[in-house]
Coordinates of C-alpha atoms and ligand atoms in Angstrom, one line a residue:
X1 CA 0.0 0.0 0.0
X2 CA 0.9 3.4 -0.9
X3 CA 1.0 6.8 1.3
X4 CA 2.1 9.9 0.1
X5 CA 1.7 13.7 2.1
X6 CA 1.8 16.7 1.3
X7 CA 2.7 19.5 4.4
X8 CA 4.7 22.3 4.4
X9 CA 6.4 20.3 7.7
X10 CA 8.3 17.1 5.7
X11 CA 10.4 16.8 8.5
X12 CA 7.2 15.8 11.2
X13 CA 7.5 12.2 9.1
X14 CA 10.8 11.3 10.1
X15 CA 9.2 8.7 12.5
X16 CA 7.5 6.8 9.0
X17 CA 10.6 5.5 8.8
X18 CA 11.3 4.2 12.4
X19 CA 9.9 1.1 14.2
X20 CA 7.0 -0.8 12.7
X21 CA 6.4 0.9 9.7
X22 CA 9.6 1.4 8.5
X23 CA 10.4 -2.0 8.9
X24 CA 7.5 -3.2 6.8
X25 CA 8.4 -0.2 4.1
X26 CA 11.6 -2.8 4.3
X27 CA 9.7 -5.3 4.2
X28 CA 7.9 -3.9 0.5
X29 CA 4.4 -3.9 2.2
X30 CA 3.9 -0.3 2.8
X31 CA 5.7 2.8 0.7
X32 CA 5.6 6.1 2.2
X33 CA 6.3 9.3 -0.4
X34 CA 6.5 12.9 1.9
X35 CA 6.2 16.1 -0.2
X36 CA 6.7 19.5 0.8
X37 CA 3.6 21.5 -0.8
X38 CA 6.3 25.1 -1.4
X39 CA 7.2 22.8 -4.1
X40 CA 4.5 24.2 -5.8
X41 CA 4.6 27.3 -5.0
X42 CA 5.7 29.0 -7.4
X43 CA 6.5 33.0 -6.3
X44 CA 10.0 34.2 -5.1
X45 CA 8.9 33.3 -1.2
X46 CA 6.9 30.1 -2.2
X47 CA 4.1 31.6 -0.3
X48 CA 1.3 29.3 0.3
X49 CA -0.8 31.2 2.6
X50 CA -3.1 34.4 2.5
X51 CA -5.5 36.5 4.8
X52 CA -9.0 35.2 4.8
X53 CA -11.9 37.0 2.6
X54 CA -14.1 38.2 4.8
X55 CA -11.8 39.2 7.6
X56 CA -11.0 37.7 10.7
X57 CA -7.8 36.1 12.7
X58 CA -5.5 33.9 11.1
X59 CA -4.1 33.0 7.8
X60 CA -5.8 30.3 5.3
X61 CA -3.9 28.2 2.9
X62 CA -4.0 29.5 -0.8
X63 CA -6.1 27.1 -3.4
X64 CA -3.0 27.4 -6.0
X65 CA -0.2 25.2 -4.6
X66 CA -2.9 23.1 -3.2
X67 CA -4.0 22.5 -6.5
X68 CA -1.0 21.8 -8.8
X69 CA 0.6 19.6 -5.8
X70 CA -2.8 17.5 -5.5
X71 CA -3.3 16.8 -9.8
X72 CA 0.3 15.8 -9.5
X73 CA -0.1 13.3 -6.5
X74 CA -3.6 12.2 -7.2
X75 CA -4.3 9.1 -9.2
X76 CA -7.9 7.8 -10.1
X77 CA -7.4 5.1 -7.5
X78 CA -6.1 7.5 -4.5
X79 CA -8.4 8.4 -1.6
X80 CA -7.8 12.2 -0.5
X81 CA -7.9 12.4 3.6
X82 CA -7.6 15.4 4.8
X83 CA -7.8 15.8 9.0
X84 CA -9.6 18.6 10.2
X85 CA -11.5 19.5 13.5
X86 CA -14.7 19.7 11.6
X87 CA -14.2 16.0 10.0
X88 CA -16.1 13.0 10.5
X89 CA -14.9 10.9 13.4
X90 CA -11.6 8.9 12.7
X91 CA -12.5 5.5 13.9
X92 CA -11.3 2.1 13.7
X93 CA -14.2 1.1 11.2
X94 CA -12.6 3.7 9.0
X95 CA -9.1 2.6 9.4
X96 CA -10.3 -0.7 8.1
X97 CA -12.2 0.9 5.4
X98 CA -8.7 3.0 4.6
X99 CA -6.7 0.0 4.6
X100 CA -8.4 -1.5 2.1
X101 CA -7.1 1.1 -0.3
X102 CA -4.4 0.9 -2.7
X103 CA -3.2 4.5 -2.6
X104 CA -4.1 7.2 0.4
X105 CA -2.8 10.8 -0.3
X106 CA -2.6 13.2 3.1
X107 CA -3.5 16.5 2.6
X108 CA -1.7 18.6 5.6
X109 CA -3.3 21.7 6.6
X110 CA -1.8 24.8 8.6
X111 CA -3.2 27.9 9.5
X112 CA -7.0 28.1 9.7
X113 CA -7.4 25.6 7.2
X114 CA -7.5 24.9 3.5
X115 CA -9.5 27.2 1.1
X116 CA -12.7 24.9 0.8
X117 CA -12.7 25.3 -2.9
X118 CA -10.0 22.8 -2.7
X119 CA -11.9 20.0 -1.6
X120 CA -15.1 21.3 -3.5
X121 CA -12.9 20.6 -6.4
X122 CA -11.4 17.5 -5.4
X123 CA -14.7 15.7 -4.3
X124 CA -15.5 15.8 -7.8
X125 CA -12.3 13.9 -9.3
X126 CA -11.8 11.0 -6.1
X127 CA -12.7 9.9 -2.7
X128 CA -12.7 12.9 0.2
X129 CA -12.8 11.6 3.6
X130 CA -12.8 15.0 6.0
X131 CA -11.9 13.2 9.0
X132 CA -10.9 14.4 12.8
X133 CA -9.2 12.1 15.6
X134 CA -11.0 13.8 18.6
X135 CA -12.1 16.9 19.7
X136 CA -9.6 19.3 20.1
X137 CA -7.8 21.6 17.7
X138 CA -4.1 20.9 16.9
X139 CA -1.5 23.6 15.1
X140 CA -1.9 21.5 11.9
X141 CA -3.0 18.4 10.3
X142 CA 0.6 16.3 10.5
X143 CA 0.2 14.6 13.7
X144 CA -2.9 13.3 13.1
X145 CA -1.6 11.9 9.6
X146 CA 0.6 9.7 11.4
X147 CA -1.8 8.6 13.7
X148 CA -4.3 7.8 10.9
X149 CA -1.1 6.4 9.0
X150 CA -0.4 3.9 12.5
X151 CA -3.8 2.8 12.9
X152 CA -4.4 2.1 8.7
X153 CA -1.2 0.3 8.5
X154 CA -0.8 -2.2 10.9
X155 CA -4.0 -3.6 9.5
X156 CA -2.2 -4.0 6.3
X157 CA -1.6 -8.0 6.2
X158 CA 2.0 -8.8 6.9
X159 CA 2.7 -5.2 8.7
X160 CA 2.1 -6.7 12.0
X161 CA 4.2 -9.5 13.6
X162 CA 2.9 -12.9 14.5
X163 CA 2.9 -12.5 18.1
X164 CA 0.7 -9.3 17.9
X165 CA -2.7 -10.0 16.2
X166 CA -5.2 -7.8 15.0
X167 CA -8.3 -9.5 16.0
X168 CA -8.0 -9.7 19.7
X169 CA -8.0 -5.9 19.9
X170 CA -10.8 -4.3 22.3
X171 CA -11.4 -2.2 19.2
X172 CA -10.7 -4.4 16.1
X173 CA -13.4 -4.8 13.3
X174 CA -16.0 -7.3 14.5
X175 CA -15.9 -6.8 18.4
X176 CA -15.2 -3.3 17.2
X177 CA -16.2 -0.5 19.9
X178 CA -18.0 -2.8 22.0
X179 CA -16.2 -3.5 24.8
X180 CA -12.6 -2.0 26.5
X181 CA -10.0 -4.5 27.4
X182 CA -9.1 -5.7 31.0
X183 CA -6.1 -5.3 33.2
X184 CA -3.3 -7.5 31.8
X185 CA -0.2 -8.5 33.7
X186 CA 3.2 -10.2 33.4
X187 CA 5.9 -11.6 35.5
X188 CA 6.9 -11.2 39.0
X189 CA 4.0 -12.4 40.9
X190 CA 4.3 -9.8 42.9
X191 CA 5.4 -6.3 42.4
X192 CA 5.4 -3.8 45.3
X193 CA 3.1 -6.1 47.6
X194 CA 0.8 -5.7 44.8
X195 CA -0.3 -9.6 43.7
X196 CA -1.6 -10.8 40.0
X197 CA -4.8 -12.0 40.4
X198 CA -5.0 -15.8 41.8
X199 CA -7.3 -16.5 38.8
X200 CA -4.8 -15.8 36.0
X201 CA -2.4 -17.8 37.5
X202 CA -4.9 -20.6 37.8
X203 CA -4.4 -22.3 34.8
X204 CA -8.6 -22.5 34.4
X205 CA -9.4 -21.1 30.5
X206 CA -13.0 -20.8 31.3
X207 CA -13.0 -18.9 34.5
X208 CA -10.0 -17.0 32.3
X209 CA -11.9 -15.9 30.2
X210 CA -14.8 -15.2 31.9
X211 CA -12.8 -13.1 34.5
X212 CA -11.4 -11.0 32.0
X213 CA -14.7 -10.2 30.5
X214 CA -16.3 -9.7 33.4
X215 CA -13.3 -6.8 33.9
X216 CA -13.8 -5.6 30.4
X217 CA -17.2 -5.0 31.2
X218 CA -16.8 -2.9 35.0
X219 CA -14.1 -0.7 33.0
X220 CA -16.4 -0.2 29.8
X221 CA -19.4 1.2 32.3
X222 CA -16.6 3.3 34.3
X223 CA -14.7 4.9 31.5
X224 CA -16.7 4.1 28.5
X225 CA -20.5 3.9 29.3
X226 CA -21.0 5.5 25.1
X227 CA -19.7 2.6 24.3
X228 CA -22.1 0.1 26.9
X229 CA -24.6 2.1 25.6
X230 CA -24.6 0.5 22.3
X231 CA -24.0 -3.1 23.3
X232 CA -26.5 -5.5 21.2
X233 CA -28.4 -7.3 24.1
X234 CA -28.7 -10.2 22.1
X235 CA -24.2 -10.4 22.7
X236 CA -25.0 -10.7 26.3
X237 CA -25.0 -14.2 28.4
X238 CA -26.9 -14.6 31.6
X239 CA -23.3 -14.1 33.2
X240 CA -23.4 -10.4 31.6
X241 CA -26.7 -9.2 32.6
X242 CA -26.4 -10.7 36.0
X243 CA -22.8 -8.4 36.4
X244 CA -24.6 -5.6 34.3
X245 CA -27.6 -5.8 37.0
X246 CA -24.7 -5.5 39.9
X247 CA -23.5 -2.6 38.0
X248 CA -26.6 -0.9 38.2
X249 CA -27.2 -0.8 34.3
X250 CA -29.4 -3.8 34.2
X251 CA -31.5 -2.0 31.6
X252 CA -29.3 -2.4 28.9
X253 CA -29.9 -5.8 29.3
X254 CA -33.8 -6.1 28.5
X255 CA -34.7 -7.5 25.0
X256 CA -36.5 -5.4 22.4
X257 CA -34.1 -2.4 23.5
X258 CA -32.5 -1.1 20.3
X259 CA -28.7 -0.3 20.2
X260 CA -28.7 3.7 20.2
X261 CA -31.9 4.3 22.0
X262 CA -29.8 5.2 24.9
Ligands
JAH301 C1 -5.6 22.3 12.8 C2 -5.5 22.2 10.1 N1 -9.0 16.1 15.0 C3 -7.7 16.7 15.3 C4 -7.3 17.8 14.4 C5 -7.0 17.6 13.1 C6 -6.6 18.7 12.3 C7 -6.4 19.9 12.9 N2 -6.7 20.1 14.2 C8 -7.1 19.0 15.0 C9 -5.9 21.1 12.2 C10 -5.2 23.4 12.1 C11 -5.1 23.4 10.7 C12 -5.9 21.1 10.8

């Protein structure tokens, strides 16, 4: 798979070629292209930015550069993905959907934003996915391009080792935002008086397993209760709405609710 950006910050993407990813660019899975957009800008100062019409604070990237850099990048089979505070949720249903893609081009913006004519134009020549990874506002789109890149890649097959799998993940596709994982541990026994729970070390894969779900589902209502919220009652055992009862959110239990209604 193919990822190309375009920023006026080339140097942000050093980290593309450290760790994981750069070991499966090694590997020929994954190719990363980074491209500063005063390459096409094409006055003495390579100026790429101008005062808004209408007035107000701030600076807004000019359509121009934006454009030549984009017909040049762009192929028929690239999706455009632009992050911005007003996008569509980033989630890990759209990572999936991303990764499925042969070519993703990363539009970086800086300032307060892109000139919308931009993506007017581009919606009409390939995929636009507006997209924001939470709700607060960053000095530009780069860091969230290499989150987006993180998340899209590793579910590239081959780009992740053996020994970490996709599918166990509290938020992979398929038991996707449903539940957050447990507590996990690892060797001593004891750490600071503080003992691993007997039940782990018990060697018993059923009450393992139904421990660890039973945890998943007391730190889902504490932290994540959105998420509880849109359980499908029919994924619930006896086991489930029994602990959900003792949680004190034995509604969300009862049939004929429908996910969403709250
Ligand atoms: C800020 C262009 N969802 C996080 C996010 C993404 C992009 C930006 N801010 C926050 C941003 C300034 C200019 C993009």
């Amino acid at each position: 798979m193919r990822f190309d950006v375009i920023t006026i910050f080339p140097e942000y993407f050093s980290p593309l070629s450290a760790s994981l990813l750069g070991k499966a660019a090694d590997k020929g899975l994954l190719s990363f292209g980074v491209h500063d957009l005063r390459d096409w800008a094409y006055d003495r100062h390579r100026t790429v930015d101008d005062t808004p019409y209408g007035g107000g604070p701030g600076m807004v990237m000019k359509p121009a550069p934006w454009g030549e850099a984009l017909d040049d990048v762009l192929t028929p089979e690239s999706r455009l993905v632009v992050p911005t505070p007003s996008g569509r949720p980033f989630t890990q249903a759209v990572a999936g959907e991303l990764a499925s893609a042969p070519h993703l081009v990363f539009a970086c913006g800086r300032y307060e934003g892109i000139d919308s004519r931009v993506m007017a134009h581009y919606r009409d020549v390939v995929e636009v996915h507006e997209l924001s990874i939470g709700d607060y506002v960053l000095a530009g789109g780069e860091v969230a391009v290499l989150v987006m890149v993180e998340a899209v890649s590793r579910l590239v097959p081959g780009v992740l080792g053996n020994a970490e799998s996709v599918s166990d993940d509290s938020f992979a596709p398929g038991r996707m935002e449903t539940l957050v994982e447990g507590p996990v541990y690892t060797k001593p026994p004891v750490w600071r008086d503080r003992e691993v729970p007997a039940v782990l070390k018990s060697g018993h894969h059923g009450k393992i397993a139904r421990w660890r779900r039973d945890e998943a589902f007391r730190r889902t209502a504490a932290l994540r209760p959105d998420l509880l919220a849109r359980l499908d009652p029919k994924a619930l055992d006896k086991h489930d709405r029994r602990l959900l009862a003792e949680l004190g959110l034995g509604d969300l239990a009862v049939p004929g609710r429908h996910a969403l209604d709250g």
